[in-house]
Amino acid sequence: MDTMNRCVALLFLAVVLLGALLIAQDKDRRAATPAAQVAASPFMVAAANPLATEAGRAVLADGGTAADAAVAVQAMLNLVEPQSSGIGGGAFLLYWDASERRLITLDGREKAPMAADETYWLGPDGEPVSWWDAVVGGRSVGVPGTLKLLETLHGRYGSQPWADLLRPAIDTADAGFEISPRLAESIAAAQERQLDRFETARAYFFNPDGTPKAAGTVLKNPAFANTLRLIAEQGSAPFYEGEIAADIVSAVRTDINPGILTLEDLAAYEVVEREPVCMPYRAFEVCGMGPPTSGGLTVGQILGMLATVDMSALGPSAEAWHLYIEAAKLAYADRALYMADSDYVAMPTKGLIDAGYLAERAALIDPDAAMDTAEAGSPPWDEAALWAPDTQVERPGTSHFVIVDSHGDMLSMTTTIETGFGSRVMTRGFLLNNELTDFARAPGADGQPVANRVEGGKRPRSSMSPTIVFKDGEPVLLVGSPGGSRIINYVANALVAMLDWGMDPQAAVAMGHVVNRNGATDLEEGTEAADLAEALRALGHEVNLRPLESGLHAIQILDDGTLTGGADPRREGVVLGR
Ligand code: GLU
């Protein structure tokens, strides 16, 4: 070893020893930075805000289950990252029950009011209203599902008292928390988008002079503390059938775009346990959420088409990304045509991820030239329904968290109020979602109905893709992200990075994104992905460079049980564990 190498080795040893010392002193607290991989055992949580991650860590350190921790994390996220998720919205959850060795998925997606029909988003001229015109006000609010999902989860898998899990969020709402830089930026940006349109949100997020509250301002939310106190005492009943329900129904009756949600709609809300959608990929089984989200199926299709390619040998090269992009185009074409709430529309769910069908689709990929846009295929299907493609594109909001507890149970949950700050309608200290804009606004095209059109009681199609990967029947990886319809690409990018290229979770979530939704390719500016532009253009791709704001959180379970976590450096999240 020459002197130079010896110096480097000594320096490395010093860093490792210092790190070990710090870890020994503060065993439970290890935050991820883009540079550092976080490792722990036996529990870990990764979420989009340090206060929320800490709330989950404390529950896990106390012997709580992943289900317990999820309640604490979600309640705190609702308070400190109010623009993204909360009890006014919906969520999808994958839960691995280690003792029963069973993967369950829960659908807490918002529902359309029973009185809604396919004309819901048509203006007086009979034409669909613009997306933005539809967002603001009570009309975009779907019946929220997140609280009932948490209650269902806790009822089945919780071990600590429900009220105790809400306590940290109640205390923080009473005492106040500092507005984070990201929340401050979001408030300022949303002012142009009518966040100050209604009095309640205006009074909470803005100063009396109308300026947006700045980072570091202490924000108290006594209304939310009271809401959570009521829920701590009585569970979800006041929310779905009592005084909170009454306030939601009156809050959605806004002066512009009034909603038609009723007490009956709230009382009828149900969380649905659904079949997971699982796709073999190399030595792994990649499991996700089925309809009404397009997430599990579209991620599964992309991977299924790449299964015939040796992605590991190609590495993160332009050649590999070209194949990925083409697979994404084909998958998004099927998504637009077939995917919606399968309780309402016939869907070839199994056919879409049939290995033979995906091999046929993969054969359409030319390794040397980009296709323009892909047409949807004809998956094997007993039904003969015919749909028109939906062009609906969701906008960014949303949060994803992953949790592993010391009993071996674990979960991956994506949670949303749709766009940042949802409908802008706020009651009792929380924002209500605008999830109904995830429906197609045009009910049909070319004389055919669109699968994702509005219908009474239906759940709008989502892109959320909470994922758990298995190997030899054991869970080895948890991942998911916000990002509207780009979520599918963010999650598929990260899966290829971890499963094919051997990246650890932190490297995978930090990797520059390559996104295609069956149109032009978006490369994340300022990252290694942007360097692919020239080579991809040479293959015929239309390429744009742009910021791509994922919010990926991931945990990998190594063979020896060590947990390694990753928090997206594009957001404020951290990983904590022991
Ligand atoms: N509403 C979107 C969906 O359910 C998520 C929005 C987002 O991630 O920003 O797919």
Coordinates of N, CA and C and ligand atoms in Angstrom, one line a residue, residues 92 109 293 335 394-399 414 416-420 435 438 460-464 481-485 487 571, ligand 1:
F92 N -53.3 4.6 0.2 CA -53.2 3.2 -0.1 C -52.1 2.6 0.8
R109 N -59.0 5.1 -0.5 CA -59.1 6.1 -1.5 C -60.4 6.9 -1.4
T293 N -56.0 2.2 -8.0 CA -54.8 2.9 -8.5 C -54.2 2.1 -9.7
R335 N -52.4 2.0 -19.4 CA -53.0 2.7 -18.2 C -54.1 3.6 -18.6
E394 N -52.4 13.9 -13.2 CA -52.5 14.4 -11.8 C -51.3 15.3 -11.5
R395 N -51.5 16.2 -10.6 CA -50.4 17.2 -10.2 C -49.8 16.8 -8.8
P396 N -48.6 17.3 -8.6 CA -47.9 16.8 -7.4 C -48.5 17.4 -6.1
G397 N -48.5 16.5 -5.1 CA -48.9 16.8 -3.7 C -48.4 15.5 -3.0
T398 N -49.1 15.0 -1.9 CA -48.8 13.7 -1.5 C -47.5 13.4 -0.7
S399 N -47.6 12.3 0.0 CA -46.4 11.9 0.8 C -46.3 10.4 0.9
T414 N -48.8 5.3 0.8 CA -48.8 6.6 0.1 C -50.1 7.3 0.4
T416 N -52.4 11.1 0.5 CA -52.5 12.3 -0.3 C -53.8 13.2 0.0
I417 N -53.7 14.5 -0.3 CA -54.9 15.3 -0.5 C -54.9 15.8 -1.9
E418 N -54.2 15.0 -2.8 CA -54.1 15.3 -4.3 C -53.1 16.5 -4.5
T419 N -53.5 17.6 -5.0 CA -52.5 18.6 -5.3 C -52.1 19.3 -4.0
G420 N -51.0 20.1 -4.0 CA -50.6 20.7 -2.8 C -51.7 21.6 -2.3
E435 N -59.4 15.3 -4.6 CA -59.2 14.0 -5.3 C -60.1 13.8 -6.5
D438 N -59.0 13.8 -10.0 CA -58.3 12.6 -10.6 C -59.2 11.8 -11.5
P460 N -61.7 7.7 -7.8 CA -60.9 8.1 -9.0 C -59.6 7.3 -9.1
R461 N -59.3 7.1 -10.4 CA -58.0 6.4 -10.7 C -56.8 7.2 -10.1
S462 N -55.9 6.5 -9.5 CA -54.7 7.0 -8.9 C -53.5 6.5 -9.6
S463 N -52.3 7.1 -9.2 CA -51.0 6.6 -9.7 C -50.2 6.1 -8.5
M464 N -50.8 6.3 -7.3 CA -49.9 6.0 -6.2 C -49.5 4.5 -6.2
S481 N -43.6 6.8 -3.5 CA -43.3 8.2 -3.7 C -44.6 9.0 -4.0
P482 N -44.5 10.3 -3.8 CA -45.5 11.2 -4.4 C -45.1 11.5 -5.8
G483 N -45.9 12.4 -6.5 CA -45.4 12.9 -7.8 C -46.5 12.8 -8.9
G484 N -47.8 12.7 -8.5 CA -48.8 12.6 -9.5 C -48.6 11.4 -10.4
S485 N -48.9 11.6 -11.7 CA -48.8 10.4 -12.6 C -47.3 10.0 -12.9
I487 N -45.4 9.3 -10.4 CA -45.1 8.4 -9.3 C -44.6 7.0 -9.9
R571 N -36.8 16.4 -0.8 CA -37.8 16.9 0.3 C -37.1 17.0 1.6
Ligands
GLU1 N1 -53.8 12.3 -6.7 C1 -52.6 11.6 -7.2 C2 -52.9 10.1 -7.2 O1 -53.7 9.7 -6.4 C3 -51.4 11.8 -6.3 C4 -51.0 13.2 -6.4 C5 -49.5 13.4 -6.2 O2 -48.7 12.5 -6.0 O3 -49.1 14.5 -6.1 O4 -52.3 9.5 -8.0

